[in-house]
């Protein structure tokens, strides 16, 4: 699991203990790849199979693409 947070305006990567994805409210978060969950309100741009966030590229898994497009549409 990778968590991207913003501390002092800079993205930080964190690898906390294992977590169950169902704790994220589905109205606010999308699972976009096996190890990635993204807050819907933070998605600003999608290019092909990845979400562009700050200077990071978050991949969108093939099996999640349709759900991601519905969630941000």
PDB file of N, CA, C and O in Angstrom:
ATOM      1  N   UNK A   1       0.853  -1.178   0.000  1.00  0.00           N
ATOM      2  CA  UNK A   1       0.000   0.000   0.000  1.00  0.00           C
ATOM      3  C   UNK A   1       0.879   1.214   0.000  1.00  0.00           C
ATOM      4  O   UNK A   1       1.824   1.296   0.773  1.00  0.00           O
ATOM      5  N   UNK A   2       0.617   2.165  -0.901  1.00  0.00           N
ATOM      6  CA  UNK A   2       1.314   3.438  -0.898  1.00  0.00           C
ATOM      7  C   UNK A   2       0.306   4.522  -0.597  1.00  0.00           C
ATOM      8  O   UNK A   2      -0.762   4.565  -1.198  1.00  0.00           O
ATOM      9  N   UNK A   3       0.642   5.387   0.323  1.00  0.00           N
ATOM     10  CA  UNK A   3      -0.201   6.534   0.630  1.00  0.00           C
ATOM     11  C   UNK A   3       0.538   7.787   0.228  1.00  0.00           C
ATOM     12  O   UNK A   3       1.694   7.963   0.587  1.00  0.00           O
ATOM     13  N   UNK A   4      -0.112   8.634  -0.532  1.00  0.00           N
ATOM     14  CA  UNK A   4       0.458   9.918  -0.895  1.00  0.00           C
ATOM     15  C   UNK A   4      -0.288  10.961  -0.090  1.00  0.00           C
ATOM     16  O   UNK A   4      -1.507  11.048  -0.160  1.00  0.00           O
ATOM     17  N   UNK A   5       0.433  11.721   0.679  1.00  0.00           N
ATOM     18  CA  UNK A   5      -0.178  12.778   1.462  1.00  0.00           C
ATOM     19  C   UNK A   5       0.530  14.075   1.144  1.00  0.00           C
ATOM     20  O   UNK A   5       1.598  14.085   0.529  1.00  0.00           O
ATOM     21  N   UNK A   6      -0.052  15.174   1.556  1.00  0.00           N
ATOM     22  CA  UNK A   6       0.599  16.462   1.377  1.00  0.00           C
ATOM     23  C   UNK A   6       0.916  17.005   2.756  1.00  0.00           C
ATOM     24  O   UNK A   6       0.030  17.275   3.550  1.00  0.00           O
ATOM     25  N   UNK A   7       2.194  17.120   3.038  1.00  0.00           N
ATOM     26  CA  UNK A   7       2.680  17.709   4.277  1.00  0.00           C
ATOM     27  C   UNK A   7       3.479  18.944   3.911  1.00  0.00           C
ATOM     28  O   UNK A   7       4.405  18.876   3.114  1.00  0.00           O
ATOM     29  N   UNK A   8       3.118  20.067   4.469  1.00  0.00           N
ATOM     30  CA  UNK A   8       3.805  21.330   4.182  1.00  0.00           C
ATOM     31  C   UNK A   8       3.829  21.636   2.691  1.00  0.00           C
ATOM     32  O   UNK A   8       4.795  22.178   2.176  1.00  0.00           O
ATOM     33  N   UNK A   9       2.766  21.239   1.974  1.00  0.00           N
ATOM     34  CA  UNK A   9       2.658  21.536   0.556  1.00  0.00           C
ATOM     35  C   UNK A   9       3.434  20.603  -0.354  1.00  0.00           C
ATOM     36  O   UNK A   9       3.426  20.771  -1.552  1.00  0.00           O
ATOM     37  N   UNK A  10       4.138  19.615   0.209  1.00  0.00           N
ATOM     38  CA  UNK A  10       4.928  18.696  -0.597  1.00  0.00           C
ATOM     39  C   UNK A  10       4.372  17.286  -0.487  1.00  0.00           C
ATOM     40  O   UNK A  10       4.073  16.824   0.606  1.00  0.00           O
ATOM     41  N   UNK A  11       4.231  16.583  -1.615  1.00  0.00           N
ATOM     42  CA  UNK A  11       3.749  15.202  -1.550  1.00  0.00           C
ATOM     43  C   UNK A  11       4.734  14.313  -0.792  1.00  0.00           C
ATOM     44  O   UNK A  11       5.938  14.440  -0.954  1.00  0.00           O
ATOM     45  N   UNK A  12       4.220  13.454   0.036  1.00  0.00           N
ATOM     46  CA  UNK A  12       5.031  12.526   0.805  1.00  0.00           C
ATOM     47  C   UNK A  12       4.511  11.120   0.563  1.00  0.00           C
ATOM     48  O   UNK A  12       3.312  10.900   0.567  1.00  0.00           O
ATOM     49  N   UNK A  13       5.406  10.177   0.354  1.00  0.00           N
ATOM     50  CA  UNK A  13       5.004   8.776   0.204  1.00  0.00           C
ATOM     51  C   UNK A  13       5.149   8.095   1.550  1.00  0.00           C
ATOM     52  O   UNK A  13       6.138   8.277   2.238  1.00  0.00           O
ATOM     53  N   UNK A  14       4.155   7.325   1.906  1.00  0.00           N
ATOM     54  CA  UNK A  14       4.197   6.592   3.160  1.00  0.00           C
ATOM     55  C   UNK A  14       3.776   5.158   2.904  1.00  0.00           C
ATOM     56  O   UNK A  14       2.911   4.896   2.089  1.00  0.00           O
ATOM     57  N   UNK A  15       4.365   4.247   3.577  1.00  0.00           N
ATOM     58  CA  UNK A  15       4.020   2.833   3.469  1.00  0.00           C
ATOM     59  C   UNK A  15       3.603   2.334   4.846  1.00  0.00           C
ATOM     60  O   UNK A  15       4.397   1.732   5.557  1.00  0.00           O
ATOM     61  N   UNK A  16       2.364   2.588   5.239  1.00  0.00           N
ATOM     62  CA  UNK A  16       1.921   2.174   6.566  1.00  0.00           C
ATOM     63  C   UNK A  16       1.637   0.674   6.624  1.00  0.00           C
ATOM     64  O   UNK A  16       1.801  -0.044   5.647  1.00  0.00           O
ATOM     65  N   UNK A  17       1.195   0.220   7.772  1.00  0.00           N
ATOM     66  CA  UNK A  17       0.832  -1.181   7.937  1.00  0.00           C
ATOM     67  C   UNK A  17      -0.289  -1.551   6.966  1.00  0.00           C
ATOM     68  O   UNK A  17      -0.996  -0.684   6.473  1.00  0.00           O
ATOM     69  N   UNK A  18      -0.458  -2.831   6.669  1.00  0.00           N
ATOM     70  CA  UNK A  18      -1.523  -3.256   5.743  1.00  0.00           C
ATOM     71  C   UNK A  18      -2.892  -2.742   6.187  1.00  0.00           C
ATOM     72  O   UNK A  18      -3.200  -2.679   7.366  1.00  0.00           O
ATOM     73  N   UNK A  19      -3.687  -2.377   5.223  1.00  0.00           N
ATOM     74  CA  UNK A  19      -4.991  -1.772   5.511  1.00  0.00           C
ATOM     75  C   UNK A  19      -6.044  -2.352   4.567  1.00  0.00           C
ATOM     76  O   UNK A  19      -5.721  -2.732   3.444  1.00  0.00           O
ATOM     77  N   UNK A  20      -7.268  -2.429   5.010  1.00  0.00           N
ATOM     78  CA  UNK A  20      -8.354  -2.915   4.165  1.00  0.00           C
ATOM     79  C   UNK A  20      -8.929  -1.749   3.367  1.00  0.00           C
ATOM     80  O   UNK A  20      -9.257  -0.711   3.923  1.00  0.00           O
ATOM     81  N   UNK A  21      -9.052  -1.931   2.051  1.00  0.00           N
ATOM     82  CA  UNK A  21      -9.509  -0.848   1.194  1.00  0.00           C
ATOM     83  C   UNK A  21     -10.963  -0.471   1.441  1.00  0.00           C
ATOM     84  O   UNK A  21     -11.385   0.618   1.088  1.00  0.00           O
ATOM     85  N   UNK A  22     -11.727  -1.357   2.050  1.00  0.00           N
ATOM     86  CA  UNK A  22     -13.143  -1.037   2.254  1.00  0.00           C
ATOM     87  C   UNK A  22     -13.370   0.001   3.360  1.00  0.00           C
ATOM     88  O   UNK A  22     -14.494   0.417   3.584  1.00  0.00           O
ATOM     89  N   UNK A  23     -12.316   0.476   4.008  1.00  0.00           N
ATOM     90  CA  UNK A  23     -12.489   1.537   5.005  1.00  0.00           C
ATOM     91  C   UNK A  23     -12.608   2.912   4.351  1.00  0.00           C
ATOM     92  O   UNK A  23     -13.023   3.864   4.978  1.00  0.00           O
ATOM     93  N   UNK A  24     -12.237   3.000   3.051  1.00  0.00           N
ATOM     94  CA  UNK A  24     -12.334   4.263   2.330  1.00  0.00           C
ATOM     95  C   UNK A  24     -13.763   4.447   1.828  1.00  0.00           C
ATOM     96  O   UNK A  24     -14.277   3.590   1.111  1.00  0.00           O
ATOM     97  N   UNK A  25     -14.413   5.576   2.157  1.00  0.00           N
ATOM     98  CA  UNK A  25     -15.792   5.789   1.693  1.00  0.00           C
ATOM     99  C   UNK A  25     -15.852   5.820   0.154  1.00  0.00           C
ATOM    100  O   UNK A  25     -15.175   6.634  -0.468  1.00  0.00           O
ATOM    101  N   UNK A  26     -16.646   4.949  -0.474  1.00  0.00           N
ATOM    102  CA  UNK A  26     -16.680   4.884  -1.941  1.00  0.00           C
ATOM    103  C   UNK A  26     -17.200   6.159  -2.605  1.00  0.00           C
ATOM    104  O   UNK A  26     -16.923   6.385  -3.774  1.00  0.00           O
ATOM    105  N   UNK A  27     -17.907   6.996  -1.894  1.00  0.00           N
ATOM    106  CA  UNK A  27     -18.377   8.254  -2.472  1.00  0.00           C
ATOM    107  C   UNK A  27     -17.236   9.269  -2.596  1.00  0.00           C
ATOM    108  O   UNK A  27     -17.348  10.234  -3.349  1.00  0.00           O
ATOM    109  N   UNK A  28     -16.139   9.031  -1.892  1.00  0.00           N
ATOM    110  CA  UNK A  28     -15.023   9.982  -1.887  1.00  0.00           C
ATOM    111  C   UNK A  28     -13.723   9.426  -2.455  1.00  0.00           C
ATOM    112  O   UNK A  28     -12.818  10.189  -2.775  1.00  0.00           O
ATOM    113  N   UNK A  29     -13.624   8.097  -2.572  1.00  0.00           N
ATOM    114  CA  UNK A  29     -12.374   7.471  -3.003  1.00  0.00           C
ATOM    115  C   UNK A  29     -12.623   6.435  -4.088  1.00  0.00           C
ATOM    116  O   UNK A  29     -13.662   5.794  -4.118  1.00  0.00           O
ATOM    117  N   UNK A  30     -11.630   6.295  -4.980  1.00  0.00           N
ATOM    118  CA  UNK A  30     -11.682   5.279  -6.032  1.00  0.00           C
ATOM    119  C   UNK A  30     -10.443   4.414  -5.948  1.00  0.00           C
ATOM    120  O   UNK A  30      -9.334   4.921  -5.779  1.00  0.00           O
ATOM    121  N   UNK A  31     -10.641   3.141  -6.088  1.00  0.00           N
ATOM    122  CA  UNK A  31      -9.491   2.252  -6.232  1.00  0.00           C
ATOM    123  C   UNK A  31      -9.121   2.296  -7.704  1.00  0.00           C
ATOM    124  O   UNK A  31      -9.939   2.013  -8.580  1.00  0.00           O
ATOM    125  N   UNK A  32      -7.881   2.682  -7.994  1.00  0.00           N
ATOM    126  CA  UNK A  32      -7.467   2.876  -9.381  1.00  0.00           C
ATOM    127  C   UNK A  32      -6.457   1.837  -9.857  1.00  0.00           C
ATOM    128  O   UNK A  32      -6.185   1.735 -11.050  1.00  0.00           O
ATOM    129  N   UNK A  33      -5.918   1.092  -8.920  1.00  0.00           N
ATOM    130  CA  UNK A  33      -4.936   0.061  -9.234  1.00  0.00           C
ATOM    131  C   UNK A  33      -4.865  -0.820  -8.001  1.00  0.00           C
ATOM    132  O   UNK A  33      -5.340  -0.428  -6.935  1.00  0.00           O
ATOM    133  N   UNK A  34      -4.276  -1.987  -8.131  1.00  0.00           N
ATOM    134  CA  UNK A  34      -4.248  -2.889  -6.986  1.00  0.00           C
ATOM    135  C   UNK A  34      -3.753  -2.198  -5.705  1.00  0.00           C
ATOM    136  O   UNK A  34      -4.405  -2.276  -4.686  1.00  0.00           O
ATOM    137  N   UNK A  35      -2.617  -1.499  -5.713  1.00  0.00           N
ATOM    138  CA  UNK A  35      -2.181  -0.875  -4.456  1.00  0.00           C
ATOM    139  C   UNK A  35      -2.554   0.599  -4.300  1.00  0.00           C
ATOM    140  O   UNK A  35      -2.062   1.257  -3.392  1.00  0.00           O
ATOM    141  N   UNK A  36      -3.409   1.157  -5.164  1.00  0.00           N
ATOM    142  CA  UNK A  36      -3.681   2.585  -5.102  1.00  0.00           C
ATOM    143  C   UNK A  36      -5.159   2.906  -4.923  1.00  0.00           C
ATOM    144  O   UNK A  36      -6.012   2.412  -5.664  1.00  0.00           O
ATOM    145  N   UNK A  37      -5.445   3.789  -3.973  1.00  0.00           N
ATOM    146  CA  UNK A  37      -6.766   4.379  -3.778  1.00  0.00           C
ATOM    147  C   UNK A  37      -6.554   5.881  -3.846  1.00  0.00           C
ATOM    148  O   UNK A  37      -5.618   6.412  -3.241  1.00  0.00           O
ATOM    149  N   UNK A  38      -7.412   6.584  -4.598  1.00  0.00           N
ATOM    150  CA  UNK A  38      -7.248   8.022  -4.809  1.00  0.00           C
ATOM    151  C   UNK A  38      -8.510   8.754  -4.383  1.00  0.00           C
ATOM    152  O   UNK A  38      -9.619   8.310  -4.675  1.00  0.00           O
ATOM    153  N   UNK A  39      -8.325   9.887  -3.723  1.00  0.00           N
ATOM    154  CA  UNK A  39      -9.451  10.750  -3.376  1.00  0.00           C
ATOM    155  C   UNK A  39      -9.980  11.381  -4.663  1.00  0.00           C
ATOM    156  O   UNK A  39      -9.213  11.999  -5.418  1.00  0.00           O
ATOM    157  N   UNK A  40     -11.263  11.226  -4.930  1.00  0.00           N
ATOM    158  CA  UNK A  40     -11.860  11.706  -6.171  1.00  0.00           C
ATOM    159  C   UNK A  40     -11.646  13.201  -6.352  1.00  0.00           C
ATOM    160  O   UNK A  40     -11.331  13.667  -7.445  1.00  0.00           O
ATOM    161  N   UNK A  41     -11.770  13.971  -5.279  1.00  0.00           N
ATOM    162  CA  UNK A  41     -11.640  15.425  -5.404  1.00  0.00           C
ATOM    163  C   UNK A  41     -10.210  15.890  -5.681  1.00  0.00           C
ATOM    164  O   UNK A  41      -9.980  17.051  -5.973  1.00  0.00           O
ATOM    165  N   UNK A  42      -9.241  14.990  -5.635  1.00  0.00           N
ATOM    166  CA  UNK A  42      -7.846  15.339  -5.934  1.00  0.00           C
ATOM    167  C   UNK A  42      -7.471  15.037  -7.383  1.00  0.00           C
ATOM    168  O   UNK A  42      -6.406  15.424  -7.834  1.00  0.00           O
ATOM    169  N   UNK A  43      -8.340  14.341  -8.105  1.00  0.00           N
ATOM    170  CA  UNK A  43      -8.055  14.002  -9.503  1.00  0.00           C
ATOM    171  C   UNK A  43      -8.297  15.241 -10.351  1.00  0.00           C
ATOM    172  O   UNK A  43      -9.398  15.753 -10.428  1.00  0.00           O
ATOM    173  N   UNK A  44      -7.243  15.721 -10.966  1.00  0.00           N
ATOM    174  CA  UNK A  44      -7.329  16.905 -11.824  1.00  0.00           C
ATOM    175  C   UNK A  44      -7.168  16.560 -13.304  1.00  0.00           C
ATOM    176  O   UNK A  44      -7.716  17.216 -14.160  1.00  0.00           O
ATOM    177  N   UNK A  45      -6.382  15.524 -13.585  1.00  0.00           N
ATOM    178  CA  UNK A  45      -6.103  15.192 -14.984  1.00  0.00           C
ATOM    179  C   UNK A  45      -5.824  13.703 -15.119  1.00  0.00           C
ATOM    180  O   UNK A  45      -5.138  13.113 -14.293  1.00  0.00           O
ATOM    181  N   UNK A  46      -6.378  13.130 -16.171  1.00  0.00           N
ATOM    182  CA  UNK A  46      -6.114  11.730 -16.501  1.00  0.00           C
ATOM    183  C   UNK A  46      -5.524  11.696 -17.903  1.00  0.00           C
ATOM    184  O   UNK A  46      -6.080  12.292 -18.822  1.00  0.00           O
ATOM    185  N   UNK A  47      -4.402  11.026 -18.040  1.00  0.00           N
ATOM    186  CA  UNK A  47      -3.764  10.845 -19.342  1.00  0.00           C
ATOM    187  C   UNK A  47      -3.635   9.357 -19.604  1.00  0.00           C
ATOM    188  O   UNK A  47      -2.927   8.658 -18.879  1.00  0.00           O
ATOM    189  N   UNK A  48      -4.339   8.890 -20.586  1.00  0.00           N
ATOM    190  CA  UNK A  48      -4.356   7.470 -20.971  1.00  0.00           C
ATOM    191  C   UNK A  48      -4.630   6.576 -19.780  1.00  0.00           C
ATOM    192  O   UNK A  48      -5.730   6.500 -19.298  1.00  0.00           O
ATOM    193  N   UNK A  49      -3.625   5.929 -19.268  1.00  0.00           N
ATOM    194  CA  UNK A  49      -3.846   4.961 -18.190  1.00  0.00           C
ATOM    195  C   UNK A  49      -3.203   5.404 -16.874  1.00  0.00           C
ATOM    196  O   UNK A  49      -2.762   4.593 -16.082  1.00  0.00           O
ATOM    197  N   UNK A  50      -3.158   6.727 -16.650  1.00  0.00           N
ATOM    198  CA  UNK A  50      -2.585   7.209 -15.396  1.00  0.00           C
ATOM    199  C   UNK A  50      -3.220   8.524 -14.966  1.00  0.00           C
ATOM    200  O   UNK A  50      -3.696   9.316 -15.786  1.00  0.00           O
ATOM    201  N   UNK A  51      -3.218   8.712 -13.671  1.00  0.00           N
ATOM    202  CA  UNK A  51      -3.707   9.950 -13.079  1.00  0.00           C
ATOM    203  C   UNK A  51      -2.488  10.812 -12.792  1.00  0.00           C
ATOM    204  O   UNK A  51      -1.509  10.341 -12.209  1.00  0.00           O
ATOM    205  N   UNK A  52      -2.538  12.039 -13.222  1.00  0.00           N
ATOM    206  CA  UNK A  52      -1.452  12.970 -12.978  1.00  0.00           C
ATOM    207  C   UNK A  52      -1.791  13.740 -11.699  1.00  0.00           C
ATOM    208  O   UNK A  52      -2.842  14.364 -11.597  1.00  0.00           O
ATOM    209  N   UNK A  53      -0.897  13.673 -10.722  1.00  0.00           N
ATOM    210  CA  UNK A  53      -1.125  14.355  -9.453  1.00  0.00           C
ATOM    211  C   UNK A  53       0.187  14.988  -9.024  1.00  0.00           C
ATOM    212  O   UNK A  53       1.169  14.281  -8.805  1.00  0.00           O
ATOM    213  N   UNK A  54       0.183  16.339  -8.942  1.00  0.00           N
ATOM    214  CA  UNK A  54       1.414  17.052  -8.646  1.00  0.00           C
ATOM    215  C   UNK A  54       2.463  16.579  -9.651  1.00  0.00           C
ATOM    216  O   UNK A  54       2.216  16.600 -10.830  1.00  0.00           O
ATOM    217  N   UNK A  55       3.603  16.118  -9.187  1.00  0.00           N
ATOM    218  CA  UNK A  55       4.644  15.624 -10.096  1.00  0.00           C
ATOM    219  C   UNK A  55       4.629  14.098 -10.182  1.00  0.00           C
ATOM    220  O   UNK A  55       5.547  13.496 -10.715  1.00  0.00           O
ATOM    221  N   UNK A  56       3.575  13.478  -9.680  1.00  0.00           N
ATOM    222  CA  UNK A  56       3.470  12.020  -9.646  1.00  0.00           C
ATOM    223  C   UNK A  56       2.511  11.501 -10.704  1.00  0.00           C
ATOM    224  O   UNK A  56       1.576  12.193 -11.089  1.00  0.00           O
ATOM    225  N   UNK A  57       2.769  10.282 -11.146  1.00  0.00           N
ATOM    226  CA  UNK A  57       1.888   9.585 -12.069  1.00  0.00           C
ATOM    227  C   UNK A  57       1.392   8.338 -11.350  1.00  0.00           C
ATOM    228  O   UNK A  57       2.195   7.498 -10.949  1.00  0.00           O
ATOM    229  N   UNK A  58       0.091   8.240 -11.189  1.00  0.00           N
ATOM    230  CA  UNK A  58      -0.508   7.097 -10.512  1.00  0.00           C
ATOM    231  C   UNK A  58      -1.147   6.217 -11.574  1.00  0.00           C
ATOM    232  O   UNK A  58      -2.031   6.676 -12.306  1.00  0.00           O
ATOM    233  N   UNK A  59      -0.704   4.978 -11.711  1.00  0.00           N
ATOM    234  CA  UNK A  59      -1.241   4.128 -12.777  1.00  0.00           C
ATOM    235  C   UNK A  59      -2.695   3.737 -12.524  1.00  0.00           C
ATOM    236  O   UNK A  59      -3.134   3.617 -11.387  1.00  0.00           O
ATOM    237  N   UNK A  60      -3.424   3.576 -13.622  1.00  0.00           N
ATOM    238  CA  UNK A  60      -4.795   3.064 -13.566  1.00  0.00           C
ATOM    239  C   UNK A  60      -4.743   1.649 -14.129  1.00  0.00           C
ATOM    240  O   UNK A  60      -4.363   1.444 -15.286  1.00  0.00           O
ATOM    241  N   UNK A  61      -5.087   0.682 -13.310  1.00  0.00           N
ATOM    242  CA  UNK A  61      -5.080  -0.709 -13.753  1.00  0.00           C
ATOM    243  C   UNK A  61      -6.164  -0.979 -14.783  1.00  0.00           C
ATOM    244  O   UNK A  61      -7.221  -0.335 -14.774  1.00  0.00           O
ATOM    245  N   UNK A  62      -5.913  -1.905 -15.680  1.00  0.00           N
ATOM    246  CA  UNK A  62      -6.889  -2.229 -16.732  1.00  0.00           C
ATOM    247  C   UNK A  62      -8.250  -2.590 -16.157  1.00  0.00           C
ATOM    248  O   UNK A  62      -9.277  -2.164 -16.669  1.00  0.00           O
ATOM    249  N   UNK A  63      -8.252  -3.348 -15.092  1.00  0.00           N
ATOM    250  CA  UNK A  63      -9.533  -3.778 -14.528  1.00  0.00           C
ATOM    251  C   UNK A  63     -10.252  -2.663 -13.753  1.00  0.00           C
ATOM    252  O   UNK A  63     -11.409  -2.815 -13.407  1.00  0.00           O
ATOM    253  N   UNK A  64      -9.581  -1.544 -13.525  1.00  0.00           N
ATOM    254  CA  UNK A  64     -10.184  -0.433 -12.782  1.00  0.00           C
ATOM    255  C   UNK A  64     -10.562   0.750 -13.670  1.00  0.00           C
ATOM    256  O   UNK A  64     -11.258   1.663 -13.245  1.00  0.00           O
ATOM    257  N   UNK A  65     -10.093   0.767 -14.914  1.00  0.00           N
ATOM    258  CA  UNK A  65     -10.253   1.938 -15.785  1.00  0.00           C
ATOM    259  C   UNK A  65     -11.716   2.370 -15.954  1.00  0.00           C
ATOM    260  O   UNK A  65     -12.040   3.538 -15.817  1.00  0.00           O
ATOM    261  N   UNK A  66     -12.599   1.434 -16.255  1.00  0.00           N
ATOM    262  CA  UNK A  66     -14.001   1.774 -16.474  1.00  0.00           C
ATOM    263  C   UNK A  66     -14.612   2.405 -15.212  1.00  0.00           C
ATOM    264  O   UNK A  66     -15.312   3.406 -15.291  1.00  0.00           O
ATOM    265  N   UNK A  67     -14.319   1.832 -14.073  1.00  0.00           N
ATOM    266  CA  UNK A  67     -14.846   2.362 -12.809  1.00  0.00           C
ATOM    267  C   UNK A  67     -14.277   3.760 -12.521  1.00  0.00           C
ATOM    268  O   UNK A  67     -14.994   4.643 -12.070  1.00  0.00           O
ATOM    269  N   UNK A  68     -13.009   3.970 -12.830  1.00  0.00           N
ATOM    270  CA  UNK A  68     -12.394   5.290 -12.638  1.00  0.00           C
ATOM    271  C   UNK A  68     -13.078   6.320 -13.515  1.00  0.00           C
ATOM    272  O   UNK A  68     -13.445   7.407 -13.055  1.00  0.00           O
ATOM    273  N   UNK A  69     -13.300   5.983 -14.773  1.00  0.00           N
ATOM    274  CA  UNK A  69     -13.927   6.942 -15.701  1.00  0.00           C
ATOM    275  C   UNK A  69     -15.350   7.269 -15.271  1.00  0.00           C
ATOM    276  O   UNK A  69     -15.791   8.412 -15.378  1.00  0.00           O
ATOM    277  N   UNK A  70     -16.082   6.281 -14.761  1.00  0.00           N
ATOM    278  CA  UNK A  70     -17.436   6.548 -14.240  1.00  0.00           C
ATOM    279  C   UNK A  70     -17.369   7.432 -12.996  1.00  0.00           C
ATOM    280  O   UNK A  70     -18.190   8.321 -12.811  1.00  0.00           O
ATOM    281  N   UNK A  71     -16.384   7.181 -12.157  1.00  0.00           N
ATOM    282  CA  UNK A  71     -16.274   7.906 -10.890  1.00  0.00           C
ATOM    283  C   UNK A  71     -15.900   9.362 -11.039  1.00  0.00           C
ATOM    284  O   UNK A  71     -16.290  10.182 -10.220  1.00  0.00           O
ATOM    285  N   UNK A  72     -15.144   9.695 -12.080  1.00  0.00           N
ATOM    286  CA  UNK A  72     -14.740  11.093 -12.275  1.00  0.00           C
ATOM    287  C   UNK A  72     -15.609  11.789 -13.304  1.00  0.00           C
ATOM    288  O   UNK A  72     -15.502  13.002 -13.461  1.00  0.00           O
ATOM    289  N   UNK A  73     -16.438  11.046 -13.996  1.00  0.00           N
ATOM    290  CA  UNK A  73     -17.269  11.618 -15.052  1.00  0.00           C
ATOM    291  C   UNK A  73     -18.407  12.327 -14.521  1.00  0.00           C
ATOM    292  O   UNK A  73     -18.871  13.360 -14.598  1.00  0.00           O
TER     293      UNK A  73
END
